[in-house]
PDB file of C-alpha atoms in Angstrom:
ATOM      1  CA  MET A   2      -1.272 -10.578  32.615  1.00 54.00           C
ATOM      2  CA  THR A   3       1.262  -8.314  30.942  1.00 61.00           C
ATOM      3  CA  ILE A   4       2.032  -8.269  27.215  1.00 57.00           C
ATOM      4  CA  ALA A   5       5.401  -9.916  27.838  1.00 56.00           C
ATOM      5  CA  GLU A   6       3.776 -12.723  29.838  1.00 57.00           C
ATOM      6  CA  THR A   7       1.175 -13.225  27.108  1.00 58.00           C
ATOM      7  CA  ILE A   8       3.877 -13.474  24.426  1.00 56.00           C
ATOM      8  CA  LEU A   9       5.856 -15.921  26.561  1.00 60.00           C
ATOM      9  CA  GLN A  10       2.783 -18.071  27.095  1.00 61.00           C
ATOM     10  CA  LEU A  11       2.039 -18.086  23.355  1.00 59.00           C
ATOM     11  CA  TYR A  12       5.618 -19.106  22.610  1.00 57.00           C
ATOM     12  CA  GLN A  13       5.483 -21.914  25.137  1.00 59.00           C
ATOM     13  CA  THR A  14       2.198 -23.067  23.599  1.00 61.00           C
ATOM     14  CA  GLY A  15       3.072 -22.941  19.908  1.00 58.00           C
ATOM     15  CA  GLY A  16       6.843 -23.018  19.907  1.00 69.00           C
ATOM     16  CA  PRO A  17       8.926 -21.615  17.031  1.00 79.00           C
ATOM     17  CA  VAL A  18       5.897 -21.176  14.751  1.00 82.00           C
ATOM     18  CA  ILE A  19       4.367 -18.720  17.206  1.00 84.00           C
ATOM     19  CA  ALA A  20       7.696 -16.888  17.437  1.00 84.00           C
ATOM     20  CA  VAL A  21       7.844 -16.492  13.654  1.00 88.00           C
ATOM     21  CA  LEU A  22       4.230 -15.303  13.527  1.00 90.00           C
ATOM     22  CA  LEU A  23       4.848 -12.742  16.259  1.00 88.00           C
ATOM     23  CA  LEU A  24       7.896 -11.471  14.372  1.00 90.00           C
ATOM     24  CA  MET A  25       5.812 -11.205  11.207  1.00 92.00           C
ATOM     25  CA  SER A  26       3.166  -9.241  13.098  1.00 92.00           C
ATOM     26  CA  VAL A  27       5.783  -6.741  14.282  1.00 92.00           C
ATOM     27  CA  ILE A  28       7.160  -6.357  10.740  1.00 94.00           C
ATOM     28  CA  GLY A  29       3.662  -5.971   9.311  1.00 94.00           C
ATOM     29  CA  LEU A  30       2.677  -3.346  11.867  1.00 94.00           C
ATOM     30  CA  THR A  31       5.892  -1.427  11.160  1.00 94.00           C
ATOM     31  CA  ILE A  32       5.176  -1.438   7.419  1.00 94.00           C
ATOM     32  CA  ILE A  33       1.585  -0.282   7.956  1.00 94.00           C
ATOM     33  CA  LEU A  34       2.632   2.600  10.186  1.00 95.00           C
ATOM     34  CA  ALA A  35       5.491   3.621   7.883  1.00 94.00           C
ATOM     35  CA  LYS A  36       3.294   3.607   4.755  1.00 93.00           C
ATOM     36  CA  SER A  37       0.507   5.481   6.516  1.00 91.00           C
ATOM     37  CA  LEU A  38       3.006   8.135   7.594  1.00 92.00           C
ATOM     38  CA  GLN A  39       4.449   8.316   4.064  1.00 91.00           C
ATOM     39  CA  PHE A  40       0.992   8.738   2.538  1.00 91.00           C
ATOM     40  CA  ALA A  41       0.071  11.435   5.059  1.00 89.00           C
ATOM     41  CA  MET A  42       3.315  13.389   4.589  1.00 88.00           C
ATOM     42  CA  ASN A  43       3.022  13.239   0.790  1.00 85.00           C
ATOM     43  CA  ARG A  44      -0.662  14.194   0.964  1.00 87.00           C
ATOM     44  CA  ILE A  45      -1.703  11.660  -1.628  1.00 86.00           C
ATOM     45  CA  HIS A  46      -5.339  12.272  -0.691  1.00 85.00           C
ATOM     46  CA  ARG A  47      -5.178  15.957  -1.698  1.00 85.00           C
ATOM     47  CA  PHE A  48      -6.765  16.541  -5.089  1.00 87.00           C
ATOM     48  CA  ARG A  49      -8.438  19.887  -4.495  1.00 87.00           C
ATOM     49  CA  GLU A  50      -5.545  22.100  -5.593  1.00 85.00           C
ATOM     50  CA  ALA A  51      -4.876  20.019  -8.716  1.00 87.00           C
ATOM     51  CA  ARG A  52      -8.526  20.059  -9.746  1.00 89.00           C
ATOM     52  CA  ALA A  53      -8.807  23.794  -9.141  1.00 89.00           C
ATOM     53  CA  ALA A  54      -5.607  24.437 -11.121  1.00 87.00           C
ATOM     54  CA  VAL A  55      -6.958  22.467 -14.077  1.00 86.00           C
ATOM     55  CA  GLU A  56     -10.169  24.511 -14.000  1.00 86.00           C
ATOM     56  CA  LEU A  57      -8.208  27.764 -13.892  1.00 86.00           C
ATOM     57  CA  PHE A  58      -5.920  26.685 -16.730  1.00 84.00           C
ATOM     58  CA  LEU A  59      -8.816  25.618 -18.923  1.00 83.00           C
ATOM     59  CA  GLY A  60     -10.538  28.899 -18.104  1.00 82.00           C
ATOM     60  CA  GLY A  61      -7.553  30.869 -19.360  1.00 80.00           C
ATOM     61  CA  ASP A  62      -6.064  31.995 -16.015  1.00 82.00           C
ATOM     62  CA  ARG A  63      -2.726  30.262 -16.454  1.00 81.00           C
ATOM     63  CA  GLU A  64      -0.779  32.321 -13.932  1.00 84.00           C
ATOM     64  CA  ALA A  65      -3.231  31.492 -11.139  1.00 86.00           C
ATOM     65  CA  ALA A  66      -3.182  27.828 -12.160  1.00 84.00           C
ATOM     66  CA  ARG A  67       0.601  27.629 -11.930  1.00 84.00           C
ATOM     67  CA  ALA A  68       0.647  29.489  -8.613  1.00 85.00           C
ATOM     68  CA  LEU A  69      -1.915  27.147  -7.099  1.00 84.00           C
ATOM     69  CA  VAL A  70       0.120  23.977  -7.668  1.00 82.00           C
ATOM     70  CA  SER A  71       3.632  25.356  -7.254  1.00 82.00           C
ATOM     71  CA  GLY A  72       5.666  24.154  -4.277  1.00 77.00           C
ATOM     72  CA  THR A  73       3.190  21.499  -3.166  1.00 80.00           C
ATOM     73  CA  ARG A  74       3.988  17.980  -1.960  1.00 82.00           C
ATOM     74  CA  ALA A  75       0.821  16.329  -3.261  1.00 87.00           C
ATOM     75  CA  PRO A  76       1.677  14.012  -6.200  1.00 90.00           C
ATOM     76  CA  ALA A  77      -1.460  14.963  -8.134  1.00 89.00           C
ATOM     77  CA  ALA A  78      -0.653  18.652  -7.839  1.00 88.00           C
ATOM     78  CA  ARG A  79       3.003  18.133  -8.811  1.00 88.00           C
ATOM     79  CA  LEU A  80       2.049  16.210 -11.931  1.00 90.00           C
ATOM     80  CA  THR A  81      -0.552  18.839 -12.805  1.00 88.00           C
ATOM     81  CA  ALA A  82       2.049  21.566 -12.388  1.00 86.00           C
ATOM     82  CA  LEU A  83       4.399  19.738 -14.752  1.00 86.00           C
ATOM     83  CA  ALA A  84       1.634  19.280 -17.322  1.00 86.00           C
ATOM     84  CA  ILE A  85       0.598  22.940 -17.121  1.00 85.00           C
ATOM     85  CA  GLN A  86       4.199  24.075 -17.449  1.00 83.00           C
ATOM     86  CA  GLY A  87       4.735  21.881 -20.505  1.00 82.00           C
ATOM     87  CA  LEU A  88       1.528  22.948 -22.205  1.00 81.00           C
ATOM     88  CA  ASP A  89       2.042  26.606 -21.436  1.00 76.00           C
ATOM     89  CA  ALA A  90       5.673  26.721 -22.554  1.00 70.00           C
ATOM     90  CA  GLY A  91       5.024  24.835 -25.778  1.00 66.00           C
ATOM     91  CA  GLN A  92       8.693  23.887 -26.057  1.00 61.00           C
ATOM     92  CA  ILE A  93       8.161  20.168 -26.658  1.00 69.00           C
ATOM     93  CA  SER A  94       5.623  18.226 -28.676  1.00 76.00           C
ATOM     94  CA  GLU A  95       2.495  16.790 -27.105  1.00 79.00           C
ATOM     95  CA  PRO A  96       3.567  13.121 -27.502  1.00 82.00           C
ATOM     96  CA  ARG A  97       6.877  13.770 -25.756  1.00 87.00           C
ATOM     97  CA  LEU A  98       5.125  15.693 -22.984  1.00 84.00           C
ATOM     98  CA  ARG A  99       2.682  12.825 -22.506  1.00 86.00           C
ATOM     99  CA  GLU A 100       5.571  10.363 -22.251  1.00 87.00           C
ATOM    100  CA  GLU A 101       7.302  12.503 -19.657  1.00 87.00           C
ATOM    101  CA  LEU A 102       4.137  12.851 -17.590  1.00 87.00           C
ATOM    102  CA  THR A 103       3.589   9.099 -17.780  1.00 89.00           C
ATOM    103  CA  ARG A 104       7.133   8.477 -16.577  1.00 91.00           C
ATOM    104  CA  VAL A 105       6.801  10.912 -13.670  1.00 89.00           C
ATOM    105  CA  GLY A 106       3.397   9.529 -12.680  1.00 90.00           C
ATOM    106  CA  ASN A 107       4.656   5.944 -12.758  1.00 91.00           C
ATOM    107  CA  ASP A 108       7.656   6.920 -10.621  1.00 90.00           C
ATOM    108  CA  GLU A 109       5.337   8.495  -8.054  1.00 89.00           C
ATOM    109  CA  LEU A 110       3.112   5.419  -7.882  1.00 90.00           C
ATOM    110  CA  ARG A 111       6.097   3.049  -7.752  1.00 90.00           C
ATOM    111  CA  ALA A 112       7.532   4.923  -4.787  1.00 90.00           C
ATOM    112  CA  LEU A 113       4.198   4.763  -2.973  1.00 90.00           C
ATOM    113  CA  ARG A 114       3.848   1.027  -3.633  1.00 89.00           C
ATOM    114  CA  GLY A 115       7.312   0.340  -2.240  1.00 88.00           C
ATOM    115  CA  GLY A 116       7.095  -1.833   0.865  1.00 86.00           C
ATOM    116  CA  LEU A 117       3.654  -3.248   0.101  1.00 91.00           C
ATOM    117  CA  ARG A 118       5.062  -6.508  -1.281  1.00 92.00           C
ATOM    118  CA  PRO A 119       6.408  -7.685   2.126  1.00 93.00           C
ATOM    119  CA  LEU A 120       3.024  -6.878   3.665  1.00 93.00           C
ATOM    120  CA  GLU A 121       1.358  -8.960   0.949  1.00 93.00           C
ATOM    121  CA  LEU A 122       3.693 -11.866   1.747  1.00 94.00           C
ATOM    122  CA  ILE A 123       2.877 -11.613   5.449  1.00 94.00           C
ATOM    123  CA  ALA A 124      -0.847 -11.640   4.693  1.00 93.00           C
ATOM    124  CA  GLY A 125      -0.434 -14.772   2.573  1.00 93.00           C
ATOM    125  CA  LEU A 126       2.079 -16.702   4.667  1.00 93.00           C
ATOM    126  CA  ALA A 127       0.725 -16.090   8.185  1.00 92.00           C
ATOM    127  CA  PRO A 128      -2.315 -18.399   7.923  1.00 92.00           C
ATOM    128  CA  LEU A 129      -0.208 -21.059   6.206  1.00 92.00           C
ATOM    129  CA  LEU A 130       2.347 -20.965   9.000  1.00 90.00           C
ATOM    130  CA  GLY A 131      -0.462 -21.158  11.541  1.00 88.00           C
ATOM    131  CA  LEU A 132      -1.837 -24.209   9.760  1.00 88.00           C
ATOM    132  CA  LEU A 133       1.632 -25.763   9.707  1.00 86.00           C
ATOM    133  CA  GLY A 134       1.911 -25.290  13.457  1.00 83.00           C
ATOM    134  CA  THR A 135      -1.490 -26.914  13.921  1.00 83.00           C
ATOM    135  CA  VAL A 136      -0.521 -29.924  11.804  1.00 82.00           C
ATOM    136  CA  LEU A 137       2.741 -30.357  13.706  1.00 79.00           C
ATOM    137  CA  GLY A 138       0.914 -30.070  17.007  1.00 77.00           C
ATOM    138  CA  MET A 139      -1.690 -32.633  15.994  1.00 78.00           C
ATOM    139  CA  ILE A 140       1.055 -35.037  14.913  1.00 77.00           C
ATOM    140  CA  GLU A 141       2.700 -34.646  18.300  1.00 73.00           C
ATOM    141  CA  ALA A 142      -0.614 -35.176  20.103  1.00 71.00           C
ATOM    142  CA  PHE A 143      -1.374 -38.382  18.202  1.00 73.00           C
ATOM    143  CA  GLN A 144       2.167 -39.636  18.744  1.00 73.00           C
ATOM    144  CA  ALA A 145       1.600 -39.151  22.474  1.00 68.00           C
ATOM    145  CA  MET A 146      -1.635 -41.147  22.182  1.00 69.00           C
ATOM    146  CA  GLU A 147       0.240 -43.939  20.433  1.00 69.00           C
ATOM    147  CA  ARG A 148       2.900 -44.030  23.149  1.00 69.00           C
ATOM    148  CA  ASP A 149       0.376 -44.094  25.999  1.00 65.00           C
ATOM    149  CA  GLY A 150      -1.910 -46.617  24.342  1.00 62.00           C
ATOM    150  CA  SER A 151      -5.357 -47.015  25.862  1.00 60.00           C
ATOM    151  CA  GLY A 152      -4.395 -45.145  29.019  1.00 57.00           C
ATOM    152  CA  VAL A 153      -4.390 -41.701  27.429  1.00 59.00           C
ATOM    153  CA  SER A 154      -6.477 -39.130  29.268  1.00 62.00           C
ATOM    154  CA  PRO A 155      -9.113 -37.168  27.307  1.00 63.00           C
ATOM    155  CA  ALA A 156      -8.018 -34.045  29.162  1.00 60.00           C
ATOM    156  CA  VAL A 157      -4.438 -34.500  27.957  1.00 57.00           C
ATOM    157  CA  LEU A 158      -5.642 -35.103  24.402  1.00 61.00           C
ATOM    158  CA  SER A 159      -7.891 -32.038  24.408  1.00 63.00           C
ATOM    159  CA  GLY A 160      -5.075 -29.953  25.855  1.00 59.00           C
ATOM    160  CA  GLY A 161      -2.746 -31.065  23.046  1.00 64.00           C
ATOM    161  CA  ILE A 162      -5.353 -30.254  20.412  1.00 72.00           C
ATOM    162  CA  TRP A 163      -5.968 -26.825  21.975  1.00 70.00           C
ATOM    163  CA  GLN A 164      -2.262 -26.060  21.860  1.00 71.00           C
ATOM    164  CA  ALA A 165      -2.097 -27.153  18.225  1.00 73.00           C
ATOM    165  CA  LEU A 166      -5.067 -25.010  17.162  1.00 79.00           C
ATOM    166  CA  SER A 167      -3.629 -21.942  18.887  1.00 81.00           C
ATOM    167  CA  THR A 168      -1.096 -21.488  16.068  1.00 85.00           C
ATOM    168  CA  THR A 169      -3.894 -21.278  13.504  1.00 87.00           C
ATOM    169  CA  ALA A 170      -5.643 -18.649  15.615  1.00 87.00           C
ATOM    170  CA  VAL A 171      -2.470 -16.588  15.872  1.00 88.00           C
ATOM    171  CA  GLY A 172      -1.817 -16.959  12.141  1.00 91.00           C
ATOM    172  CA  LEU A 173      -5.290 -15.665  11.307  1.00 92.00           C
ATOM    173  CA  GLY A 174      -4.869 -12.888  13.856  1.00 91.00           C
ATOM    174  CA  VAL A 175      -1.742 -11.746  11.999  1.00 92.00           C
ATOM    175  CA  ALA A 176      -3.135 -12.198   8.486  1.00 94.00           C
ATOM    176  CA  ILE A 177      -6.537 -10.502   8.830  1.00 95.00           C
ATOM    177  CA  PRO A 178      -5.222  -7.029   9.812  1.00 94.00           C
ATOM    178  CA  ALA A 179      -2.477  -7.341   7.186  1.00 94.00           C
ATOM    179  CA  VAL A 180      -5.002  -8.103   4.440  1.00 95.00           C
ATOM    180  CA  ALA A 181      -7.259  -5.238   5.509  1.00 95.00           C
ATOM    181  CA  ALA A 182      -4.378  -2.746   5.679  1.00 94.00           C
ATOM    182  CA  LEU A 183      -2.951  -3.912   2.348  1.00 94.00           C
ATOM    183  CA  SER A 184      -6.317  -3.476   0.643  1.00 94.00           C
ATOM    184  CA  TRP A 185      -6.698   0.020   2.090  1.00 94.00           C
ATOM    185  CA  LEU A 186      -3.187   1.134   1.126  1.00 93.00           C
ATOM    186  CA  GLU A 187      -3.447  -0.252  -2.407  1.00 93.00           C
ATOM    187  CA  SER A 188      -6.840   1.385  -2.904  1.00 93.00           C
ATOM    188  CA  ARG A 189      -5.371   4.783  -2.030  1.00 92.00           C
ATOM    189  CA  VAL A 190      -2.528   4.358  -4.510  1.00 93.00           C
ATOM    190  CA  GLU A 191      -4.956   3.192  -7.186  1.00 92.00           C
ATOM    191  CA  ARG A 192      -7.219   6.174  -6.503  1.00 93.00           C
ATOM    192  CA  LEU A 193      -4.254   8.520  -6.897  1.00 92.00           C
ATOM    193  CA  GLY A 194      -3.283   6.933 -10.209  1.00 91.00           C
ATOM    194  CA  GLN A 195      -6.813   7.289 -11.550  1.00 91.00           C
ATOM    195  CA  GLU A 196      -7.023  10.910 -10.452  1.00 91.00           C
ATOM    196  CA  MET A 197      -3.690  11.844 -12.018  1.00 90.00           C
ATOM    197  CA  ASP A 198      -4.688  10.169 -15.274  1.00 91.00           C
ATOM    198  CA  SER A 199      -8.005  12.034 -15.266  1.00 89.00           C
ATOM    199  CA  LEU A 200      -6.370  15.413 -14.620  1.00 89.00           C
ATOM    200  CA  VAL A 201      -3.756  15.003 -17.353  1.00 88.00           C
ATOM    201  CA  THR A 202      -6.351  13.751 -19.824  1.00 88.00           C
ATOM    202  CA  ARG A 203      -8.522  16.798 -19.205  1.00 86.00           C
ATOM    203  CA  LEU A 204      -5.603  19.119 -19.781  1.00 85.00           C
ATOM    204  CA  PHE A 205      -4.683  17.511 -23.093  1.00 83.00           C
ATOM    205  CA  THR A 206      -8.195  17.133 -24.433  1.00 82.00           C
ATOM    206  CA  GLN A 207      -9.777  20.393 -23.270  1.00 77.00           C
ATOM    207  CA  ALA A 208      -6.920  22.902 -23.194  1.00 69.00           C
ATOM    208  CA  PRO A 209      -6.869  25.494 -26.001  1.00 63.00           C
ATOM    209  CA  VAL A 210      -4.478  24.582 -28.810  1.00 55.00           C
ATOM    210  CA  ASN A 211      -1.148  26.338 -28.510  1.00 53.00           C
ATOM    211  CA  HIS A 212      -0.161  27.069 -32.090  1.00 40.00           C
ATOM    212  CA  SER A 213       3.356  27.980 -31.018  1.00 44.00           C
ATOM    213  CA  THR A 214       4.013  24.367 -30.030  1.00 43.00           C
ATOM    214  CA  PRO A 215       6.717  22.976 -32.324  1.00 44.00           C
ATOM    215  CA  ALA A 216       6.206  19.910 -34.427  1.00 39.00           C
ATOM    216  CA  ALA A 217       7.053  16.527 -32.999  1.00 38.00           C
ATOM    217  CA  ARG A 218      10.774  15.949 -32.696  1.00 36.00           C
TER     218      ARG A 218
END
């Protein structure tokens, strides 16, 4: 049986609820693939250069530290480069530099979290829609029993119940991968946020004091 025939059979079994669930599965899969591609292209898992640059900067080799994180696409390295540049230049006060780094870091994380909300809705709504389809199917099956009276066939009744339960199965089949993917994507963003916070904190707490830094403005 081809994929198209399988989808048609599911639609004939569960009706519009199955159609909505299948549409949600396509949307969810698209979001997962798009976010995975975005994370890979932005190299959010790359912390090695940022960590090495912090070590070099704290060790006094500021030129090598700046060179290591310049021109990179990794968010952690870009934020580290901005922090190193601000600390090395000493043109703004530490509180203002911290505020700017916080703003940039939050912007990076917000951009990475974009699109996760629809995936969260799919993960939450899919099983509920499946349950709704089951309830509607059971109502229809019992209405058929009422119409036929005592002459209803057990095979017909079991077939109606099977059709009703199929929507719950499809709903769970859509929700489970969505929940797993959402958890994985959010964990990567959270890990990035923790790493960026750790790198910036190290720079501010362990870097040598630059006495040329002006007073707070």
